[in-house]
Amino acid sequence: MLEAIDAGLTIGRARLLDGVTAAVRPGRVLAILGPNGAGKSTLLSLLSGERRPTAGRVLLDGVAMSAIPAPRLAVRRALVAQHQAVAFAFSVEEVMELATEPWLIRPGDRRALIADCLIRAGAGGLAGRLMPQLSGGERQRVAFARALAQLAAGRHGHDVAGPSYLLLDEPTASLDPAHQHHLLRAARDWVERTGGGCAVILHDLTLAARYADDGLLLAGGRVAWAGSMSGLPVPVLERVFGTAFVRLDLPEAEGVVYAATGRAAASGKMICE
Amino acid sequence: MSLTLSMPSSRKGDGAAPSFRRPPLVPVLAALAVALALAVLMAIATGGVSVPLDRSLSHLASLLGLPGTPLSERDWMVLTMLRLPRIVLAAAVGVTLGVAGVALQAVFRNPLADPGLVGVSSGAALAGSAAMVLGVSGLGLARSGLSLATVLPLAAFLGALAATVLILAISRRDGRNAPATMLLAGIAVNAMGGAGIGLFSYLGDDLALRQMTFWMMGGFGGSGWAQIGPAMLLMGLATAGLLAGARRLDLFAMGEREAFLQGLDPHRFAVRTVLLVALGVGAAVAVSGLIGFVGLIVPHVMRILLGPVHSRLMPATALAAAVLLVLADTVARTIAAPADVPAGLLLGAVGGPFFLWLLRRRSGGLGGA
């Protein structure tokens, strides 16, 4: 299990996270929800081991993330960041090879693995392109494929103790609706196939309800609500986002649909500090 | 859940754009190796004393007991004691500066980073001129038994290191390098280096001043095997270390955060790379003065040709930079013979306009990295 226990992060005077307890469980998808600036990305950077909490702990199978060396972490977790910086004109193929390179894999297996991950991410047609020439959405799909490849390559022909974790920071932000569903379905499929755990930051509550098992709602760096996605209470949403929500059970949409109405919430203003 | 349910169909872009292939590495390396061999042969044959190749070959044949005429004593001395060390040095400095340039560009994540532009060379030159003017005894090392040929590369290394650390510290904010800040910091470090060098030329006597001035213009003349030995060793070590880090440079070039997520300790690796760059550039500056733009021009051209993957880029850059400097040195020796034009001046004359063109060409100017 990948978990934050009472974790806090304070930089200078800014308290970005405060007493957050969250768990990414094997075989489950956790949706991290909340308004802009609530600390969602910060929580993900703690869970990835990129930042260390200034209070509390972040543990992978009971071991502090900071105690695990970077190469070993790379097999156990991958993160898809919100923005993909590109300073040099690497091709998609080169980026994918780089992600799988630390591990000894036969060239044929490597090529197959890379092609498989690209197709799973809906980026199969992008293999021969240069990163700087891709659109934002295309880059996001490649980044997702790279994360899949990184985790798959680490396990290829090696015994790795414990499941892996896939951390996605708004992976659907620049994707069209079809690709949004495709990517989240691929994440879900990865969880079921590998027995790993996935944490995903989403703004679209309908997508979250559809693809996530558990939910964590952050507001002002604190946990406003945590539980099973099916039990996400509308009054809490309205309180946290400061706008009225409608929740519909739509069989045509294969589940629940959340819509923000844009009207002031009945329960009043936002409570985020 | 099955993946085949709804694969978004390919649309604009997907598959329609021409899929491109990088050229294979081996033929490019082979061509560059042939070019280097030709450049070296040409360099051996030309100069103030012309020794045509067939006579050198004839001499070699006679050494091997085959029919051939040995060279005159004078020609032999010119070749082995003056010309060859010079050619070898030019090639070695080319390799070192080219590879160091590539490494610096990956660490700064900016294709405009060059040891000369960001002030690494100037830090080395400052420390080197201090060593020249103060001398081995002036640095309090009189009893160490070290010669200036050993102290100079070490001093230059320390100077290069100090400059690199300074620039990294200034241009890094939140683990990121701001390209414009890096170049501006380079200007400041270059200016400080220039002021310090000015101070030492003021303090130095006429002999030291003349020596220093010619040294800093950059060139490969006047060094025998004994003078270039220690520096060659340091350059070899630095280059080997940088080449060994090629894959990790790829990761680093993707961004510090990305590098960490994919299993690299970016901080340790950056420190290691910067140390090796300072070592190589310091040694190169110690024996050949300021040779600018090699670490900028050659990697840039090779990146266009071969792409940014360092295991491909670095060997090709090394060979091409060696070719460039051997040719530049040959031109420097012959263009105004018997005078010896500093090769550094020649490269500056070519490199300056190239850099300007590069700035114009890059979309977004300085911040476009």
XYZ file of C-alpha atoms in Angstrom:
642
model
C 0.000 0.000 0.000
C 1.129 3.542 -0.759
C -0.071 5.856 1.967
C 0.254 9.299 3.477
C -0.294 9.342 7.222
C -1.168 12.670 8.791
C 1.124 14.231 6.183
C 1.750 17.941 5.991
C 3.896 20.147 3.813
C 4.824 23.677 4.745
C 7.025 25.764 2.473
C 8.062 29.044 4.034
C 4.843 30.298 5.549
C 2.573 28.545 3.099
C 0.906 25.464 4.512
C 0.216 23.459 1.360
C -0.987 20.307 3.056
C -2.091 19.754 6.604
C -2.750 16.430 8.306
C -3.677 14.529 5.163
C -4.209 10.791 5.464
C -4.718 8.966 2.188
C -4.120 5.469 0.903
C -3.609 4.160 -2.624
C -4.604 0.504 -2.361
C -3.560 -2.322 -4.682
C -6.314 -3.232 -7.118
C -8.172 0.045 -6.592
C -8.420 3.459 -8.227
C -8.429 6.501 -5.960
C -9.799 9.783 -7.338
C -8.268 12.896 -5.790
C -10.756 15.750 -6.079
C -10.915 19.352 -5.002
C -10.851 22.985 -6.120
C -7.798 24.626 -7.691
C -5.059 25.143 -5.130
C -6.485 22.539 -2.743
C -3.173 20.650 -2.657
C -3.991 17.776 -5.010
C -0.768 17.947 -7.024
C 1.191 18.513 -3.842
C -0.270 15.328 -2.365
C 0.694 13.455 -5.512
C 4.256 14.784 -5.329
C 4.453 13.510 -1.738
C 3.087 10.119 -2.766
C 5.632 9.901 -5.609
C 8.499 10.599 -3.204
C 9.448 13.681 -5.161
C 8.875 15.859 -2.112
C 9.229 14.905 1.511
C 6.494 15.813 3.965
C 7.442 18.341 6.641
C 5.039 16.607 9.008
C 3.679 13.074 9.146
C 4.847 10.210 6.953
C 4.552 8.819 3.450
C 5.046 5.063 3.327
C 5.351 2.439 0.614
C 4.529 -0.956 2.124
C 5.415 0.482 5.506
C 8.802 1.910 4.435
C 9.353 5.675 4.262
C 9.542 6.830 0.625
C 12.594 8.933 1.424
C 14.467 5.769 2.495
C 13.988 4.060 -0.885
C 16.621 4.844 -3.537
C 15.405 6.475 -6.775
C 16.115 3.487 -9.073
C 14.051 1.145 -6.884
C 11.231 3.684 -6.637
C 11.118 3.862 -10.428
C 9.906 0.225 -10.560
C 7.275 0.738 -7.886
C 5.634 3.949 -8.970
C 5.305 6.190 -11.999
C 3.844 9.660 -12.197
C 2.319 11.445 -15.150
C 2.768 15.160 -14.538
C 0.350 17.834 -15.642
C 2.794 19.445 -18.047
C 5.431 17.782 -20.146
C 8.475 19.992 -20.555
C 10.545 19.454 -23.676
C 13.920 21.127 -24.009
C 15.252 18.899 -26.762
C 13.625 17.330 -29.781
C 13.377 13.736 -28.572
C 11.127 11.526 -30.645
C 8.255 9.639 -29.043
C 10.137 6.413 -29.693
C 13.256 7.727 -27.959
C 11.244 8.860 -24.949
C 9.710 5.412 -24.684
C 13.060 3.653 -25.072
C 14.541 5.844 -22.378
C 11.782 4.853 -19.953
C 12.502 1.160 -20.472
C 16.266 1.385 -20.826
C 17.550 0.930 -17.276
C 16.292 -2.638 -17.334
C 17.857 -5.418 -19.300
C 15.316 -6.496 -21.845
C 15.904 -8.168 -25.185
C 15.479 -5.626 -28.023
C 12.545 -7.559 -29.501
C 10.712 -7.669 -26.177
C 11.433 -3.997 -25.637
C 9.937 -3.020 -28.978
C 6.852 -5.124 -28.301
C 6.463 -3.641 -24.825
C 6.760 -0.080 -26.133
C 4.269 -0.686 -28.944
C 1.847 -2.283 -26.479
C 2.016 0.626 -24.034
C 1.581 3.215 -26.805
C -1.530 1.421 -28.079
C -2.955 1.092 -24.573
C -2.509 4.839 -24.081
C -4.200 5.624 -27.398
C -0.886 6.910 -28.757
C -0.186 4.097 -31.197
C -0.001 6.408 -34.190
C 2.438 8.796 -32.542
C 5.516 6.538 -32.372
C 7.355 8.226 -35.214
C 6.718 11.809 -34.130
C 8.893 14.375 -32.366
C 7.799 15.481 -28.871
C 7.891 19.248 -29.555
C 5.589 18.762 -32.551
C 2.851 17.088 -30.498
C -0.218 18.864 -29.183
C -0.819 19.046 -25.436
C -3.246 16.138 -25.507
C -0.910 14.010 -27.598
C 1.932 14.677 -25.183
C -0.288 13.639 -22.303
C -1.052 10.342 -23.961
C 2.643 9.738 -24.620
C 3.441 10.578 -20.990
C 0.853 8.047 -19.878
C 2.292 5.425 -22.242
C 5.751 6.169 -20.867
C 4.569 5.633 -17.294
C 3.051 2.285 -18.269
C 6.289 1.320 -20.037
C 8.435 2.346 -17.073
C 6.487 0.110 -14.701
C 6.190 -2.776 -17.156
C 9.887 -2.756 -18.062
C 10.897 -2.838 -14.410
C 8.982 -6.076 -13.936
C 9.909 -7.666 -17.236
C 11.786 -10.816 -16.295
C 12.486 -9.556 -12.770
C 10.940 -10.392 -9.454
C 9.683 -7.214 -7.894
C 8.158 -7.524 -4.452
C 4.881 -5.685 -4.026
C 2.510 -4.065 -6.516
C 3.235 -0.874 -8.455
C 1.430 2.447 -8.258
C 0.367 4.716 -11.071
C -0.021 8.376 -10.137
C -1.828 10.579 -12.654
C -2.027 14.355 -12.323
C -5.031 15.542 -14.335
C -4.280 13.105 -17.142
C -7.451 14.046 -18.987
C -6.996 17.832 -18.864
C -6.154 18.362 -22.545
C -7.876 15.286 -23.931
C -11.000 15.169 -26.049
C -13.948 13.228 -24.519
C -13.196 9.978 -26.377
C -9.565 9.989 -25.290
C -10.559 10.889 -21.712
C -12.580 7.716 -21.453
C -9.966 5.714 -23.298
C -7.169 6.818 -20.960
C -9.102 6.220 -17.746
C -10.293 2.864 -19.031
C -6.654 2.006 -19.769
C -5.698 3.009 -16.211
C -8.510 0.875 -14.828
C -7.424 -2.001 -17.066
C -3.843 -1.613 -15.819
C -5.060 -1.859 -12.209
C -7.010 -5.025 -12.962
C -4.246 -6.575 -15.051
C -1.279 -5.909 -12.763
C -2.961 -5.726 -9.369
C -1.359 -2.314 -8.861
C -2.956 0.776 -7.407
C -3.779 4.049 -9.108
C -4.335 7.572 -7.805
C -5.733 10.066 -10.263
C -6.470 13.762 -9.937
C -9.690 14.625 -11.751
C -11.901 17.667 -12.064
C -14.644 15.833 -13.876
C -16.738 14.218 -11.120
C -18.647 12.131 -13.632
C -15.424 10.558 -14.861
C -14.314 10.061 -11.255
C -17.592 8.340 -10.345
C -17.299 6.138 -13.398
C -13.699 4.966 -13.091
C -12.639 5.356 -9.443
C -13.440 3.099 -6.505
C -12.501 5.533 -3.763
C -12.523 9.281 -3.527
C -10.562 11.873 -1.575
C -11.827 15.429 -1.564
C -9.260 18.066 -0.621
C -9.968 21.664 0.344
C -7.411 24.153 1.536
C -4.780 21.467 2.050
C -7.023 19.336 4.263
C -9.189 16.318 3.690
C -12.811 17.452 3.362
C -14.178 14.014 2.640
C -12.884 10.498 1.973
C -14.760 7.328 1.163
C -16.244 5.167 -1.537
C -16.913 7.156 -4.719
C -20.509 5.898 -4.805
C -21.167 7.705 -1.534
C -19.850 11.146 -2.502
C -22.341 13.520 -0.821
C -23.581 16.456 -2.867
C -23.810 18.868 0.111
C -20.109 18.371 0.809
C -19.294 19.060 -2.849
C -21.360 22.237 -2.763
C -19.682 23.391 0.420
C -16.167 22.749 -0.936
C -16.644 24.097 -4.469
C -19.051 26.867 -3.529
C -21.462 26.067 -6.337
C -24.616 24.018 -6.574
C -24.378 20.484 -7.979
C -26.901 18.176 -9.570
C -26.422 14.437 -9.376
C -28.282 12.280 -11.862
C -28.496 8.532 -12.232
C -28.427 8.063 -15.973
C -28.499 4.537 -17.343
C -27.635 5.960 -20.787
C -24.381 7.336 -19.333
C -23.718 4.019 -17.605
C -23.712 5.569 -14.166
C -23.908 8.761 -12.218
C -23.545 12.198 -13.788
C -22.525 15.227 -11.760
C -23.182 18.677 -13.127
C -22.201 21.972 -11.545
C -25.063 24.404 -12.073
C -22.984 27.559 -11.580
C -25.517 28.906 -9.104
C -24.400 29.722 -5.583
C -24.675 26.674 -3.387
C -27.597 26.593 -1.029
C -25.303 25.869 1.867
C -23.365 29.099 1.368
C -19.871 30.152 0.440
C -16.681 28.161 0.052
C -15.124 27.172 3.304
C -11.579 26.703 2.097
C -9.197 28.817 4.116
C -12.478 -4.218 -19.003
C -11.470 -4.723 -22.548
C -9.346 -2.288 -24.450
C -10.918 -3.014 -27.767
C -14.275 -1.503 -26.829
C -13.642 1.971 -28.079
C -10.312 2.881 -29.544
C -10.553 6.503 -30.500
C -10.153 6.509 -34.231
C -7.106 8.172 -35.621
C -7.731 11.714 -36.652
C -5.745 14.784 -37.603
C -2.079 14.073 -37.138
C -2.206 10.452 -36.110
C -0.353 8.487 -38.721
C -0.892 11.209 -41.288
C 2.271 13.086 -40.349
C 5.369 11.698 -42.001
C 6.958 9.250 -39.615
C 10.616 10.108 -39.560
C 13.730 8.042 -38.914
C 17.011 9.189 -37.462
C 19.984 8.369 -39.639
C 21.918 5.316 -38.414
C 24.865 6.153 -36.168
C 27.580 3.860 -37.498
C 27.911 5.323 -41.018
C 27.998 8.847 -39.560
C 30.735 7.865 -37.103
C 32.659 6.098 -39.852
C 32.465 9.158 -42.103
C 33.631 11.402 -39.258
C 36.506 9.049 -38.441
C 37.626 9.139 -42.082
C 37.346 12.936 -42.048
C 39.477 13.061 -38.901
C 42.115 10.799 -40.449
C 42.232 12.972 -43.578
C 42.419 16.160 -41.525
C 45.304 14.762 -39.474
C 47.192 13.624 -42.582
C 46.717 17.018 -44.155
C 47.814 18.724 -40.964
C 50.974 16.611 -40.870
C 51.876 17.519 -44.438
C 51.272 21.272 -44.248
C 52.920 24.033 -42.289
C 55.865 26.413 -42.279
C 58.048 23.453 -43.240
C 56.260 21.476 -45.917
C 56.698 17.747 -45.575
C 54.655 16.060 -48.311
C 52.869 12.908 -47.282
C 54.715 10.611 -49.661
C 57.978 11.590 -47.950
C 56.537 10.828 -44.518
C 55.300 7.485 -45.799
C 58.651 6.809 -47.389
C 60.262 7.551 -44.030
C 57.895 5.192 -42.237
C 58.686 2.490 -44.788
C 62.388 2.916 -44.196
C 61.850 2.606 -40.459
C 60.119 -0.711 -41.056
C 63.031 -1.947 -43.147
C 61.147 -1.516 -46.427
C 62.634 0.410 -49.343
C 62.246 4.118 -48.635
C 64.174 7.311 -47.972
C 64.399 8.602 -44.417
C 63.460 12.240 -43.769
C 66.156 14.772 -42.978
C 66.937 15.182 -39.276
C 65.331 18.622 -39.305
C 62.077 17.503 -40.962
C 61.812 14.575 -38.570
C 62.206 16.864 -35.572
C 59.634 19.303 -36.936
C 57.146 16.507 -37.423
C 57.513 14.589 -34.181
C 58.464 17.301 -31.708
C 56.457 20.271 -33.009
C 53.709 19.302 -35.374
C 52.435 15.998 -34.010
C 51.963 17.101 -30.379
C 50.138 20.117 -31.721
C 47.784 18.060 -33.871
C 47.135 15.563 -31.081
C 46.435 18.400 -28.674
C 44.046 20.122 -31.087
C 42.120 16.874 -31.537
C 42.016 16.167 -27.793
C 40.835 19.688 -26.943
C 38.167 19.359 -29.634
C 36.912 16.083 -28.165
C 36.902 17.509 -24.644
C 35.193 20.817 -25.423
C 32.652 19.176 -27.708
C 31.642 16.547 -25.158
C 31.722 19.068 -22.303
C 29.468 21.362 -24.329
C 26.923 18.585 -24.844
C 26.989 17.688 -21.147
C 26.583 21.305 -20.077
C 23.640 21.721 -22.454
C 21.921 18.712 -20.885
C 22.591 19.909 -17.333
C 21.321 23.413 -18.085
C 18.643 21.914 -20.332
C 19.545 24.541 -22.873
C 21.222 24.054 -26.251
C 22.848 27.481 -25.916
C 25.023 26.492 -22.959
C 28.665 26.531 -23.978
C 31.715 26.438 -21.692
C 32.856 29.753 -23.176
C 29.509 31.534 -23.095
C 28.463 30.640 -19.572
C 31.847 31.559 -18.128
C 33.360 28.160 -17.309
C 36.328 28.834 -19.582
C 36.730 32.313 -18.218
C 36.908 31.000 -14.652
C 39.595 28.608 -15.801
C 41.442 31.407 -17.582
C 41.379 33.599 -14.489
C 42.817 30.898 -12.246
C 45.288 29.970 -14.988
C 46.551 33.506 -15.393
C 46.949 33.758 -11.632
C 49.128 30.643 -11.771
C 51.127 32.082 -14.678
C 51.763 35.454 -13.113
C 52.357 34.298 -9.564
C 54.238 31.196 -10.663
C 54.547 27.952 -8.765
C 56.465 29.620 -5.939
C 54.018 32.516 -5.770
C 51.218 30.069 -5.000
C 53.203 28.724 -2.060
C 53.927 25.449 -3.783
C 57.667 25.998 -4.283
C 58.591 22.995 -2.180
C 56.015 20.671 -3.721
C 58.279 20.058 -6.707
C 55.318 20.506 -9.080
C 55.957 22.128 -12.436
C 53.806 24.855 -13.970
C 52.612 22.247 -16.511
C 50.952 20.366 -13.636
C 49.841 23.331 -11.536
C 48.257 25.174 -14.468
C 45.641 22.496 -15.312
C 44.791 22.079 -11.635
C 44.389 25.823 -11.131
C 42.294 26.031 -14.305
C 40.139 23.151 -13.069
C 39.467 24.916 -9.777
C 38.669 28.147 -11.596
C 36.317 26.356 -13.993
C 34.647 24.570 -11.086
C 34.103 27.779 -9.138
C 32.577 29.472 -12.186
C 30.266 26.521 -12.957
C 29.010 26.230 -9.400
C 28.393 29.977 -9.319
C 26.384 29.910 -12.558
C 24.380 26.863 -11.503
C 23.583 28.461 -8.163
C 22.465 31.723 -9.768
C 20.431 30.320 -12.632
C 18.618 27.591 -10.700
C 15.348 28.408 -9.045
C 13.126 25.686 -7.613
C 15.273 23.058 -9.269
C 14.781 24.635 -12.651
C 17.195 26.518 -14.844
C 16.031 29.728 -16.373
C 17.812 29.928 -19.744
C 17.958 33.706 -19.873
C 19.234 33.897 -16.303
C 21.911 31.362 -17.180
C 23.231 33.408 -20.085
C 23.059 36.636 -18.073
C 24.895 34.956 -15.206
C 27.432 33.849 -17.807
C 27.932 37.462 -18.887
C 28.491 38.487 -15.279
C 30.943 35.655 -14.635
C 32.766 36.446 -17.867
C 33.009 40.105 -16.832
C 34.334 39.200 -13.391
C 36.801 36.803 -14.986
C 37.898 39.530 -17.386
C 38.431 41.977 -14.526
C 40.490 39.436 -12.601
C 42.559 38.617 -15.671
C 43.093 42.347 -16.175
C 44.342 42.601 -12.620
C 46.855 39.813 -13.134
C 48.079 41.267 -16.423
C 48.609 44.530 -14.548
C 50.592 42.730 -11.867
C 52.590 40.540 -14.234
C 55.979 41.468 -15.708
C 56.423 41.894 -19.455
C 57.284 38.270 -20.065
C 54.344 36.903 -18.093
C 52.056 39.437 -19.758
C 53.093 38.392 -23.250
C 52.818 34.722 -22.367
C 49.378 35.248 -20.856
C 48.044 37.303 -23.748
C 48.993 34.707 -26.339
C 47.745 31.886 -24.157
C 44.327 33.439 -23.802
C 43.856 34.041 -27.494
C 43.722 30.288 -27.740
C 45.966 28.068 -29.785
C 47.879 24.851 -29.847
C 51.364 26.068 -30.698
C 54.486 25.945 -28.569
C 53.640 22.834 -26.601
C 55.759 19.705 -26.633
C 54.748 16.295 -25.396
C 55.931 17.055 -21.862
C 53.720 20.132 -21.539
C 50.551 18.519 -22.819
C 50.925 15.199 -20.963
C 49.190 16.009 -17.639
C 46.396 17.942 -19.327
C 45.794 15.131 -21.834
C 45.352 12.721 -18.938
C 42.797 14.973 -17.211
C 40.913 15.604 -20.447
C 40.803 11.864 -21.102
C 39.400 11.150 -17.650
C 36.762 13.866 -17.896
C 35.656 12.820 -21.374
C 35.442 9.138 -20.444
C 33.371 10.013 -17.373
C 30.982 12.180 -19.367
C 30.570 9.571 -22.109
C 29.781 6.955 -19.460
C 26.891 9.128 -18.258
C 25.251 9.390 -21.694
C 22.041 7.597 -20.761
C 21.608 9.518 -17.546
C 22.162 12.763 -19.472
C 19.147 11.776 -21.599
C 17.041 11.434 -18.455
C 18.381 14.681 -17.047
C 17.639 16.504 -20.295
C 13.958 15.547 -19.866
C 13.778 17.554 -16.676
C 14.988 17.048 -13.141
C 11.605 15.901 -11.949
C 11.170 13.447 -14.807
C 14.693 12.137 -14.208
C 13.955 11.453 -10.547
C 10.653 9.775 -11.339
C 12.438 7.513 -13.791
C 15.032 6.426 -11.281
C 17.881 8.951 -11.333
C 19.179 10.889 -8.349
C 19.317 14.171 -10.275
C 21.214 16.187 -7.709
C 24.109 13.776 -7.396
C 24.281 13.333 -11.125
C 24.328 17.084 -11.793
C 27.181 17.546 -9.322
C 29.149 14.709 -10.903
C 28.617 16.068 -14.416
C 29.560 19.605 -13.455
C 32.766 18.350 -11.800
C 33.734 16.409 -14.917
C 32.964 19.370 -17.203
C 35.074 21.662 -15.036
C 37.919 19.129 -15.024
C 37.901 18.713 -18.806
C 37.431 22.382 -19.655
C 39.996 23.410 -17.030
C 42.597 21.083 -18.515
C 41.761 22.196 -22.062
C 42.041 25.879 -21.166
C 45.311 25.251 -19.336
C 47.038 23.949 -22.454
C 45.251 25.777 -25.226
C 43.774 28.946 -23.770
C 40.320 30.136 -24.719
C 38.867 28.195 -27.640
C 35.283 29.334 -27.914
C 32.148 28.099 -29.648
C 33.371 24.540 -30.348
C 31.114 23.224 -27.619
C 28.210 25.156 -29.127
C 28.515 24.812 -32.898
C 29.425 21.152 -33.151
C 26.774 19.753 -30.769
C 24.177 21.904 -32.471
C 24.948 20.590 -35.949
C 25.176 17.016 -34.675
C 21.842 17.350 -32.865
C 20.174 18.409 -36.108
C 21.773 15.429 -37.837
C 21.426 12.678 -35.232
C 18.883 13.866 -32.663
C 19.336 14.565 -28.947
C 20.016 11.045 -27.627
C 23.384 11.362 -25.914
C 24.794 7.932 -26.658
C 24.599 8.957 -30.330
C 25.248 12.669 -29.971
C 28.382 12.539 -27.825
C 30.656 10.242 -29.883
C 29.711 12.052 -33.103
C 30.294 15.450 -31.489
C 33.667 14.293 -30.162
C 34.889 13.255 -33.612
C 33.455 16.270 -35.434
C 34.904 18.721 -32.905
C 38.313 17.064 -33.260
C 38.087 17.481 -37.054
C 37.089 21.132 -36.658
C 39.981 21.997 -34.346
C 42.621 20.086 -36.344
C 41.473 21.967 -39.450
C 41.306 25.290 -37.600
C 44.820 24.768 -36.288
C 46.132 23.880 -39.749
C 44.601 27.062 -41.151
C 46.016 29.033 -38.226
C 49.508 27.711 -38.959
C 49.423 28.364 -42.686
C 47.153 31.352 -43.321
C 49.854 33.899 -42.503
C 52.938 31.656 -42.400
C 55.471 31.979 -40.947
C 53.300 33.820 -38.397
C 51.100 31.612 -36.195
C 47.577 33.050 -35.945
C 45.872 31.992 -32.696
C 43.279 29.337 -33.588
C 40.977 30.724 -30.878
C 40.704 34.011 -32.772
C 39.785 32.177 -35.962
C 37.071 30.180 -34.209
C 35.733 33.318 -32.575
C 35.464 34.947 -36.003
C 33.398 32.002 -37.257
C 31.579 31.124 -34.035
C 30.287 34.600 -33.183
C 28.153 34.972 -36.323
C 26.997 31.371 -35.959
C 25.782 32.063 -32.445
C 23.897 35.145 -33.635
C 22.265 33.088 -36.364
C 21.311 30.506 -33.756
C 19.668 33.151 -31.577
C 17.652 34.444 -34.529
C 16.624 30.975 -35.608
C 15.380 29.727 -32.264
C 11.758 30.600 -31.798
C 11.165 32.505 -28.599
C 14.752 33.749 -28.381
C 16.487 33.146 -25.075
C 13.510 31.688 -23.289
C 12.683 29.278 -26.060
C 14.408 26.297 -24.492
